[in-house]
PDB file of C-alpha atoms in Angstrom:
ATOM      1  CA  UNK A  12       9.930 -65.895  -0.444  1.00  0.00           C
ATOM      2  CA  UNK A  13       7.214 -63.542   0.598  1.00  0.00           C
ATOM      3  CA  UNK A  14       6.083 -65.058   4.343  1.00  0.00           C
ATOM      4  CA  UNK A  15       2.861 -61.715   4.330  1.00  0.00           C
ATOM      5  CA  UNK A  16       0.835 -61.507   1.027  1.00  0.00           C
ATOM      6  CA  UNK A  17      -2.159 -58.438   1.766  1.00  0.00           C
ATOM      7  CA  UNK A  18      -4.702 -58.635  -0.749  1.00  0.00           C
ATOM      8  CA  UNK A  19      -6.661 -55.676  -1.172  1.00  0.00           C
ATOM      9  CA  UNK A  20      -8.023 -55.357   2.534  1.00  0.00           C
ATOM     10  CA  UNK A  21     -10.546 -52.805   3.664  1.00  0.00           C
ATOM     11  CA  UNK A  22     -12.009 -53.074   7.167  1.00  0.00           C
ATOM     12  CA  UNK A  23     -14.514 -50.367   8.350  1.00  0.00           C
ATOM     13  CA  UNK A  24     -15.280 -50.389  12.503  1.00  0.00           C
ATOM     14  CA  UNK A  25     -18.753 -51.122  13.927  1.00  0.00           C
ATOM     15  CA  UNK A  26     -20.080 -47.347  14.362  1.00  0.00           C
ATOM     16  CA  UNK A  27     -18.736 -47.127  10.555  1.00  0.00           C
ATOM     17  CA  UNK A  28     -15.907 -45.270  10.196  1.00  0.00           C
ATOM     18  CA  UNK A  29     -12.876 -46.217   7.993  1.00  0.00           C
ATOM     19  CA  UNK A  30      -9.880 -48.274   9.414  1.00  0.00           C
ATOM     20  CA  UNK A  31      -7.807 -49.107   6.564  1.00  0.00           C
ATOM     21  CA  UNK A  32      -8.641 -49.249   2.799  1.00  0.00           C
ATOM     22  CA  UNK A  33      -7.571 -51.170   0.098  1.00  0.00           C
ATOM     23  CA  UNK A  34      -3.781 -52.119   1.008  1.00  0.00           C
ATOM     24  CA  UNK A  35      -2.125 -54.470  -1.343  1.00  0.00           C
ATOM     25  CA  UNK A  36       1.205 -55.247   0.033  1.00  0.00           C
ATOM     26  CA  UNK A  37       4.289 -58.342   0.458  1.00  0.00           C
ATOM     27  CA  UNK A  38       6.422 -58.762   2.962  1.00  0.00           C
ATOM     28  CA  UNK A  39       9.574 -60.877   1.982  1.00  0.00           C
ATOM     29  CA  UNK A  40      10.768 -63.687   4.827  1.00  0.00           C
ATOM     30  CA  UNK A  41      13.506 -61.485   7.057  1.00  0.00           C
ATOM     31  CA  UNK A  42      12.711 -58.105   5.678  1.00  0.00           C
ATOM     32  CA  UNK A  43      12.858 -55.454   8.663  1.00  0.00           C
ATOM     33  CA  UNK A  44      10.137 -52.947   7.517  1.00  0.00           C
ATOM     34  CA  UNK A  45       9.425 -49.665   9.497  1.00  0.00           C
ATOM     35  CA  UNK A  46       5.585 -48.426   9.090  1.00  0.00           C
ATOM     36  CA  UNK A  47       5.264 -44.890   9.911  1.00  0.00           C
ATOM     37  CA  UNK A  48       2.023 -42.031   9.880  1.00  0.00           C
ATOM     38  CA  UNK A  49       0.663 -39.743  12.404  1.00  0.00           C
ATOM     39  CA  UNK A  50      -1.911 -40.968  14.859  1.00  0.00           C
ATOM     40  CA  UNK A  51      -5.134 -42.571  13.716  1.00  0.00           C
ATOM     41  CA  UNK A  52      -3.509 -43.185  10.005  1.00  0.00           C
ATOM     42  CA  UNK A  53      -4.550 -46.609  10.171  1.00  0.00           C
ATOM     43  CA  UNK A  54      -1.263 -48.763  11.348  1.00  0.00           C
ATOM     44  CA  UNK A  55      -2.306 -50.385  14.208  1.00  0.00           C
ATOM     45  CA  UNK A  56      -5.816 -51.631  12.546  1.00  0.00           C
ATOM     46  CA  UNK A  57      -3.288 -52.956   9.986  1.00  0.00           C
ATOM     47  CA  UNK A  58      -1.096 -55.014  11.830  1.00  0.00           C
ATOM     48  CA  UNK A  59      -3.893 -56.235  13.675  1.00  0.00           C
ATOM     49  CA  UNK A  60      -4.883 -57.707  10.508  1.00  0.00           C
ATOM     50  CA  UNK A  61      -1.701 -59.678  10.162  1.00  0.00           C
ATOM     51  CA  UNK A  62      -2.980 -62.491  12.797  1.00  0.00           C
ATOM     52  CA  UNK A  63      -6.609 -62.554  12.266  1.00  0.00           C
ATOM     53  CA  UNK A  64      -7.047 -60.068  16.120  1.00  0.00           C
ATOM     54  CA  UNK A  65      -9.202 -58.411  12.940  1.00  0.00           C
ATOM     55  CA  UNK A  66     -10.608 -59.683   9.937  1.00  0.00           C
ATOM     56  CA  UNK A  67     -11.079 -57.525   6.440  1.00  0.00           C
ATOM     57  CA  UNK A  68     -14.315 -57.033   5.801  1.00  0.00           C
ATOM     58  CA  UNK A  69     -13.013 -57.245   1.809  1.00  0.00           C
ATOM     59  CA  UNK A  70      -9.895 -58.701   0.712  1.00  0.00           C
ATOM     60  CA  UNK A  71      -7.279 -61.509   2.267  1.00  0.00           C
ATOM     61  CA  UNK A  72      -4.427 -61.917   3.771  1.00  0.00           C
ATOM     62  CA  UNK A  73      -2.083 -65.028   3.700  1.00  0.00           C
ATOM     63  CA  UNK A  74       0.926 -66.236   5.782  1.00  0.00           C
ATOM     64  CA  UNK A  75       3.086 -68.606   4.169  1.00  0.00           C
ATOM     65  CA  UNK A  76       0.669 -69.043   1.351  1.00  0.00           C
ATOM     66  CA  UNK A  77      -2.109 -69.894   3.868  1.00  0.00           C
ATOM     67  CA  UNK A  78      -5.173 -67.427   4.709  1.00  0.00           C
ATOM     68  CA  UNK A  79      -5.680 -66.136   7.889  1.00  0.00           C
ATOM     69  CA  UNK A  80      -9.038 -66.381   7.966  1.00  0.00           C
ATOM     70  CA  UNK A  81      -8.572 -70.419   7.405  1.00  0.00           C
ATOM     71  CA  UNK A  82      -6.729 -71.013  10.265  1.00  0.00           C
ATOM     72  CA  UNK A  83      -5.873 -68.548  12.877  1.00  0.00           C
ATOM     73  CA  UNK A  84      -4.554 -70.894  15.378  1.00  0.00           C
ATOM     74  CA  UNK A  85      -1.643 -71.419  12.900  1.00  0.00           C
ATOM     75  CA  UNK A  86      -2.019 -67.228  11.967  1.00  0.00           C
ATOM     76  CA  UNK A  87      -0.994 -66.426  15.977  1.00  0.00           C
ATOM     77  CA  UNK A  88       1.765 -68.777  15.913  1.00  0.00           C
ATOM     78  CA  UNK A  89       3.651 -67.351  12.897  1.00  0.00           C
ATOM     79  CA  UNK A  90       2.872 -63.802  13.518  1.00  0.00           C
ATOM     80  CA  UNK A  91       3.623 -62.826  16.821  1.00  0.00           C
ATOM     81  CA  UNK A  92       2.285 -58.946  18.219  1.00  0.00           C
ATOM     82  CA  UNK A  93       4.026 -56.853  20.923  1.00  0.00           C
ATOM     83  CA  UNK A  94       1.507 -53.912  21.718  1.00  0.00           C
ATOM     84  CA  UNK A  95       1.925 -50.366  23.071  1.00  0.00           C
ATOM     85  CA  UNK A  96       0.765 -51.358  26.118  1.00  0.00           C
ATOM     86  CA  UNK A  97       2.514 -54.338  27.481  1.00  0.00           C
ATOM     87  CA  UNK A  98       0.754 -54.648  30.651  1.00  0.00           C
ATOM     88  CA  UNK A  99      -2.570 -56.077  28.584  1.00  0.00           C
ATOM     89  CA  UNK A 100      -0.281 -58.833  27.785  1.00  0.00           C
ATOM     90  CA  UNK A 101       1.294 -59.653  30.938  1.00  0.00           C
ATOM     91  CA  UNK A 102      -1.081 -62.414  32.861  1.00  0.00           C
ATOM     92  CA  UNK A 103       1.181 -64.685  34.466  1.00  0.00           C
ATOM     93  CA  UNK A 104       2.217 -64.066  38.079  1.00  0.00           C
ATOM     94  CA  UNK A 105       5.432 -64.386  37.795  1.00  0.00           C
ATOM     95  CA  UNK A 106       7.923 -63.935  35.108  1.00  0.00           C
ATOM     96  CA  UNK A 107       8.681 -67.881  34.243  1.00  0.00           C
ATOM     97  CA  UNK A 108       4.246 -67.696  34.298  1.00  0.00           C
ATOM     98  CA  UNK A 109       3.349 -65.488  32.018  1.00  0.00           C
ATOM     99  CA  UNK A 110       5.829 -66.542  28.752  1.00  0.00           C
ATOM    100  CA  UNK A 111       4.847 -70.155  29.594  1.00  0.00           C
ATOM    101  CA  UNK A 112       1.376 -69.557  29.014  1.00  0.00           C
ATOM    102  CA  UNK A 113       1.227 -69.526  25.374  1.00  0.00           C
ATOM    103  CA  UNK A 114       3.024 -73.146  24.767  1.00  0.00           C
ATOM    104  CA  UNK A 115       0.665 -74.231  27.659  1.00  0.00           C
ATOM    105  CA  UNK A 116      -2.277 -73.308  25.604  1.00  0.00           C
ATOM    106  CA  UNK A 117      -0.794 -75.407  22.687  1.00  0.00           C
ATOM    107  CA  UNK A 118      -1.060 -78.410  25.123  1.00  0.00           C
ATOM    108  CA  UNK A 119       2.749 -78.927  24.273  1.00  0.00           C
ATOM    109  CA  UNK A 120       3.806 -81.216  27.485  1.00  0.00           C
ATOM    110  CA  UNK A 121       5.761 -79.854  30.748  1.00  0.00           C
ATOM    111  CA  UNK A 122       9.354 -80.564  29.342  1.00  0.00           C
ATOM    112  CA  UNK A 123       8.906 -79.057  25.685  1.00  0.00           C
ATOM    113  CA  UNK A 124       7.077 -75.909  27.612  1.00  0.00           C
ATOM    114  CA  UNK A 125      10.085 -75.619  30.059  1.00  0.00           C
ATOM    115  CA  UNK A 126      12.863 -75.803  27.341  1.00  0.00           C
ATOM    116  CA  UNK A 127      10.420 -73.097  24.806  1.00  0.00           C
ATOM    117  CA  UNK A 128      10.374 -70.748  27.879  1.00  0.00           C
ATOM    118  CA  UNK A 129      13.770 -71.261  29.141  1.00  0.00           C
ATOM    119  CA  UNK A 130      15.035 -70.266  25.861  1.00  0.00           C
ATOM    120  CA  UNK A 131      13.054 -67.267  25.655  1.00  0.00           C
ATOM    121  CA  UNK A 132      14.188 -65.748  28.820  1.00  0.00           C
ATOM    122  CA  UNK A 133      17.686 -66.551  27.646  1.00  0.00           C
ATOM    123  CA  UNK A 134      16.946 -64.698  24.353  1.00  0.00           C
ATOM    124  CA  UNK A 135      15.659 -61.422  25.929  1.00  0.00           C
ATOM    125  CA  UNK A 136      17.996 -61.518  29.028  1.00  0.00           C
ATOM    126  CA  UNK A 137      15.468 -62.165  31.727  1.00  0.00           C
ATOM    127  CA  UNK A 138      16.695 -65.718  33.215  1.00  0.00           C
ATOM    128  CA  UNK A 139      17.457 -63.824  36.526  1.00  0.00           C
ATOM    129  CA  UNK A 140      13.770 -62.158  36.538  1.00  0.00           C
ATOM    130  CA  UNK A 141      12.046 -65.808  36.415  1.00  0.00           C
ATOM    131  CA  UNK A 142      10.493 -65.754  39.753  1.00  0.00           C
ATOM    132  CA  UNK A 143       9.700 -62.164  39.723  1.00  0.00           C
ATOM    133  CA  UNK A 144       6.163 -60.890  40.031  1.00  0.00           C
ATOM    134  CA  UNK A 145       5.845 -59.084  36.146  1.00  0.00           C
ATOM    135  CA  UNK A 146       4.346 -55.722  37.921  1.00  0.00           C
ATOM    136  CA  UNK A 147       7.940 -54.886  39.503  1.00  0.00           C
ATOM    137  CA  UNK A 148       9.620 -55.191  36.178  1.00  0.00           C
ATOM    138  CA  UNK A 149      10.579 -51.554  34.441  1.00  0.00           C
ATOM    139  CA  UNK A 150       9.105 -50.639  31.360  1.00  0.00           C
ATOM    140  CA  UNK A 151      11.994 -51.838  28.626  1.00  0.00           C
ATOM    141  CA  UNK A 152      11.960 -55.083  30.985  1.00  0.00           C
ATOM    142  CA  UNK A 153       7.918 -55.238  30.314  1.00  0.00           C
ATOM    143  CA  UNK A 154       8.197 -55.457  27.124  1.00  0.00           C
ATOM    144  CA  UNK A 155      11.343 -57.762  26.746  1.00  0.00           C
ATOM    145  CA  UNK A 156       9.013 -60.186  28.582  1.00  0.00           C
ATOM    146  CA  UNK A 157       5.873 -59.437  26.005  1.00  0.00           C
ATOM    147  CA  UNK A 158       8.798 -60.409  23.567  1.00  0.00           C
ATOM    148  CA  UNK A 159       9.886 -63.571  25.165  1.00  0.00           C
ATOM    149  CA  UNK A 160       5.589 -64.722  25.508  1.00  0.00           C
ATOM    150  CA  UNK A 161       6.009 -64.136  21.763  1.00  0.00           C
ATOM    151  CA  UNK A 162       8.786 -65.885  20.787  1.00  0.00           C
ATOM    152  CA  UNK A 163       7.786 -68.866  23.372  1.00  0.00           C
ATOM    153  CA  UNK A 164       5.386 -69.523  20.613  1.00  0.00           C
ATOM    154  CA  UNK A 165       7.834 -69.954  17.544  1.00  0.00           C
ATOM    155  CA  UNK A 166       6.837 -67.107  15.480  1.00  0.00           C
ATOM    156  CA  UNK A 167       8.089 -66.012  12.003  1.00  0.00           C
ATOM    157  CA  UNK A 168       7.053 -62.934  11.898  1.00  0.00           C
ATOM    158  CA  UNK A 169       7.260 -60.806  15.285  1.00  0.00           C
ATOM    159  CA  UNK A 170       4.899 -57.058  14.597  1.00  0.00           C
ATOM    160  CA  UNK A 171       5.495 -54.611  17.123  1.00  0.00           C
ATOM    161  CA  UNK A 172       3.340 -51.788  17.678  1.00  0.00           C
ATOM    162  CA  UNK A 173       4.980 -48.614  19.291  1.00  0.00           C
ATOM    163  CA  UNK A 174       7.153 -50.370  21.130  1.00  0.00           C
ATOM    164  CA  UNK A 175       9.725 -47.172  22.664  1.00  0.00           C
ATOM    165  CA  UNK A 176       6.172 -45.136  24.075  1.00  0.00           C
ATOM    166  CA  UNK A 177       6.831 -44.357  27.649  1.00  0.00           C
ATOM    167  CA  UNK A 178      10.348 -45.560  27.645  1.00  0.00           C
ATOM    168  CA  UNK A 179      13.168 -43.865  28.836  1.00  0.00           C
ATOM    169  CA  UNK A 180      16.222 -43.686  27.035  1.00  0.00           C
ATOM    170  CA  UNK A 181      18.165 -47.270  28.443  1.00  0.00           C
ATOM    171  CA  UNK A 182      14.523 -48.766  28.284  1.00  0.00           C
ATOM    172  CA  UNK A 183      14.295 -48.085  24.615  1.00  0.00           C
ATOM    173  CA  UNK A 184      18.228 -48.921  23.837  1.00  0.00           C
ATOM    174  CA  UNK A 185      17.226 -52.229  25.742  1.00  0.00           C
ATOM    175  CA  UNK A 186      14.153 -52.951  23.252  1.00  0.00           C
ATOM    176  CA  UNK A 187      16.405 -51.813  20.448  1.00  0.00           C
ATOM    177  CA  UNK A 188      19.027 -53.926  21.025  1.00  0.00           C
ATOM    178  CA  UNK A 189      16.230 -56.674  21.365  1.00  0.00           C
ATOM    179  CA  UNK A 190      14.598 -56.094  17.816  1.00  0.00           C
ATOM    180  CA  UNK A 191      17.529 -56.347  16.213  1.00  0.00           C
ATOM    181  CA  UNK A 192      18.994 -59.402  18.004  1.00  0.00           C
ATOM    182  CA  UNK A 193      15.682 -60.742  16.676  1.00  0.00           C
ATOM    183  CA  UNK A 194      16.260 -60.000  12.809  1.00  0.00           C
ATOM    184  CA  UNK A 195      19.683 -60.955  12.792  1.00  0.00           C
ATOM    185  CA  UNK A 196      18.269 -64.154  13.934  1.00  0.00           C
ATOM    186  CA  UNK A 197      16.039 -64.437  11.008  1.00  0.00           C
ATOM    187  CA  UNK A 198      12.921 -62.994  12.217  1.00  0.00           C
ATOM    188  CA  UNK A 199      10.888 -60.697   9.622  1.00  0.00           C
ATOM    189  CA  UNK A 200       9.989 -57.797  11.642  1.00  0.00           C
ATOM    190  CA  UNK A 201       7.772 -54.834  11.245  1.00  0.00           C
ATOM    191  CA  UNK A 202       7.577 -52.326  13.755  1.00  0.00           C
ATOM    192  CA  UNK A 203       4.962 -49.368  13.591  1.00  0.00           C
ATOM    193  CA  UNK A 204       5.973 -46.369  14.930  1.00  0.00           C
ATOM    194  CA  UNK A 205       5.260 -42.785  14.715  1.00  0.00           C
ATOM    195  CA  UNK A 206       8.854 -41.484  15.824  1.00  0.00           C
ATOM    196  CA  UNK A 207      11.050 -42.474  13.216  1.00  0.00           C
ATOM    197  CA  UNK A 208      14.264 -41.351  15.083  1.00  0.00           C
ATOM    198  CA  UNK A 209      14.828 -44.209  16.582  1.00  0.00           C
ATOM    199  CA  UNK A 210      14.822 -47.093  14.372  1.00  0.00           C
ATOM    200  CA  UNK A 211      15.333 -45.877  11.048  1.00  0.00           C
ATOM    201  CA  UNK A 212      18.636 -47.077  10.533  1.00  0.00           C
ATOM    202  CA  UNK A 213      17.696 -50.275  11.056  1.00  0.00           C
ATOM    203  CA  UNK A 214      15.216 -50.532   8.652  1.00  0.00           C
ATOM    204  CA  UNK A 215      14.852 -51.982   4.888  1.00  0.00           C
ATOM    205  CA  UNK A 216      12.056 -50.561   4.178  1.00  0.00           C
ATOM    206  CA  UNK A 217       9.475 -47.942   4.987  1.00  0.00           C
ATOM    207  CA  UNK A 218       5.855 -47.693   4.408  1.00  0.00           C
ATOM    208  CA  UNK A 219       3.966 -44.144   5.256  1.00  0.00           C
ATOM    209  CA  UNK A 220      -0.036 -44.875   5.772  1.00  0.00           C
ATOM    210  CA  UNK A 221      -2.670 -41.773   5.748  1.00  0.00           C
ATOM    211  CA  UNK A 222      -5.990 -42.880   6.268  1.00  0.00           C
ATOM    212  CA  UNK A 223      -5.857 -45.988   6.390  1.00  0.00           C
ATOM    213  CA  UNK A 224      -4.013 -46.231   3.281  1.00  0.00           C
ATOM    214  CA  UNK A 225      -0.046 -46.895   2.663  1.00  0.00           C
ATOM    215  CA  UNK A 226       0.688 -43.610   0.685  1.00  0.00           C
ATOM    216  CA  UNK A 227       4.478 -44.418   0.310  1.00  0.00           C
ATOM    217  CA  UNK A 228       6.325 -47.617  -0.184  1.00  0.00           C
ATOM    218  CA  UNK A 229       9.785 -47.901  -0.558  1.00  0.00           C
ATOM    219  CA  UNK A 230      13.931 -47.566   0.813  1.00  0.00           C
ATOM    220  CA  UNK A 231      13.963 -45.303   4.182  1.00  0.00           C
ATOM    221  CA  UNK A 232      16.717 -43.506   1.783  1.00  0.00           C
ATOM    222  CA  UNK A 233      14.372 -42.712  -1.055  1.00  0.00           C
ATOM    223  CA  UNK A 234      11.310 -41.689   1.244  1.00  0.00           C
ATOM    224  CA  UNK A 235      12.595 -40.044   4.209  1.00  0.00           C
ATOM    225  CA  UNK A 236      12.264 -36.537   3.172  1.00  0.00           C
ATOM    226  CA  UNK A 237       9.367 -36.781   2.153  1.00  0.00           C
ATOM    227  CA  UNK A 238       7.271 -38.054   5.738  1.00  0.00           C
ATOM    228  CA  UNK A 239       6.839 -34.759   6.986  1.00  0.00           C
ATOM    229  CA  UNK A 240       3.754 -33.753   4.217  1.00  0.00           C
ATOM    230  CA  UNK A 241       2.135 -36.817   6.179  1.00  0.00           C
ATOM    231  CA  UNK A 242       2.227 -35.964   9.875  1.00  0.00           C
ATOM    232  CA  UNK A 243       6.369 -38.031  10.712  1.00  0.00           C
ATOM    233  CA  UNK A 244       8.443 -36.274  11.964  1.00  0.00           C
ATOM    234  CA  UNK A 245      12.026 -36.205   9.722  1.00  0.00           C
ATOM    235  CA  UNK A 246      15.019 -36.892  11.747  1.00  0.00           C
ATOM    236  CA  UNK A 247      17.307 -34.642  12.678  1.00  0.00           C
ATOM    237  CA  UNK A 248      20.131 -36.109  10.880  1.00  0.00           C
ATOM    238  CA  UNK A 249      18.280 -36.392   7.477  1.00  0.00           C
ATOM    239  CA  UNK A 250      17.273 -32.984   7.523  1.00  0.00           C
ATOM    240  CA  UNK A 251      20.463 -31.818   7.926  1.00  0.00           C
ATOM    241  CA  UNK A 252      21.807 -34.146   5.218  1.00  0.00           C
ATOM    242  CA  UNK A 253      24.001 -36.172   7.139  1.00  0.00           C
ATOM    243  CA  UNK A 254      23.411 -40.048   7.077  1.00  0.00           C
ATOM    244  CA  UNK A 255      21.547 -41.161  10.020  1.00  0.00           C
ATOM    245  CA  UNK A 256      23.187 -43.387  12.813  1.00  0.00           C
ATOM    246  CA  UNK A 257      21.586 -46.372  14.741  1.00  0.00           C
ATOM    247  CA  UNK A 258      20.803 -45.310  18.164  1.00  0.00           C
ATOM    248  CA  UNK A 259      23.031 -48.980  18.991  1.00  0.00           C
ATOM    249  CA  UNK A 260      26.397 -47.214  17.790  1.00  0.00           C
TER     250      UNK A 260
END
């Protein structure tokens, strides 16, 4: 079943210039796709896209069969975003806060929020953290909490947008471990990144996007030698032809 159908989107920015142009693209339910390109290729005007944060200016995009632009309540609650920055999406004050307060916003009542963000802390391995004030969590912890607001919510569909920048090396094992967790759990998952390194070998597929365009389409097998002619860097494993290993092994 395809859970993302993009339908020829374009979507220029208010002083005019280009964001992305004309992607047609499906994303099956539980595929883990990997969407690389140098900065300013377009990605994260794409995935913003995905939720209705933007609208195409042509084109459509449906969830589940639905489009976007007909209901993007429902849109944010089936695609859930983790940004670069996960500080913009921290606004609780304390841990247990801040992934309550998108089931609060759904007017679910007290017990139903308290069992959603319960479960979410257990899911990203921040029970202990519940009282803590977000600012004195480290970075990898940061963003396991942006991924427990998310999945507070219910989502199909969790995008996330750079998510190893500024981590060090346990941080980003940490978020690692926690995208996959989330896939073998069902979860489609698309993760734009510009450093391939990392989660390649995690991937099903990999898109490469060049102004604002997806330029390449296909298995990370069939494509990776190819990134470099747009701006990716190609692992070090692949270009010394040797397979390349999760970062998890």
């Amino acid at each position: 079943m395809n859970i993302l159908e993009i339908e020829n989107i374009s979507h220029r920015f208010s002083d005019g210039a280009l964001g992305i142009d004309r992607i047609n693209l499906t994303i099956r339910e539980g595929e883990f796709v990997v969407i690389a390109g140098r900065n300013g290729s377009g990605k994260t005007t794409f995935l913003r896209h995905l939720n209705g944060l933007l609208l195409p200016d042509t084109g459509m995009v449906r969830i589940a069969g639905v489009p976007v632009s007909e209901n993007i309540v429902r849109a944010r609650q089936i695609v859930g975003m983790v940004f670069q920055d996960s500080d913009s999406q921290i606004v609780g004050e304390t841990v247990y806060d801040d992934v309550a307060f998108g089931p609060e916003n759904l007017c679910l009542d007290k017990s139903e929020v308290k069992r959603r963000v319960s479960e979410a802390l257990r899911a990203v391995n921040l029970e202990a953290f519940a009282d803590q004030r977000p600012y004195l969590l480290s970075g990898g912890e940061k963003r396991r909490l942006a991924v427990a607001g998310i999945l507070a919510m219910k989502p199909r569909v969790i995008v996330f947008d750079e998510p190893f920048s500024n981590l060090d090396y346990p941080g980003t094992k940490q978020v690692l471990n926690q995208v996959l967790s989330l896939h073998n759990a069902g979860h489609t998952i698309l993760v734009a990144t510009h450093d391939l390194e990392k989660v390649i070998a995690l991937a099903d597929r990999l898109l490469i996007m060049e102004d604002g365009r997806v330029v390449m389409d296909g298995l990370p097998e069939d494509i990776i030698m190819k990134v470099e002619a747009f701006g990716v860097r190609e692992p070090c494993a692949s270009r010394l032809g040797m397979k390349i290993d999760s970062w998890l092994n």
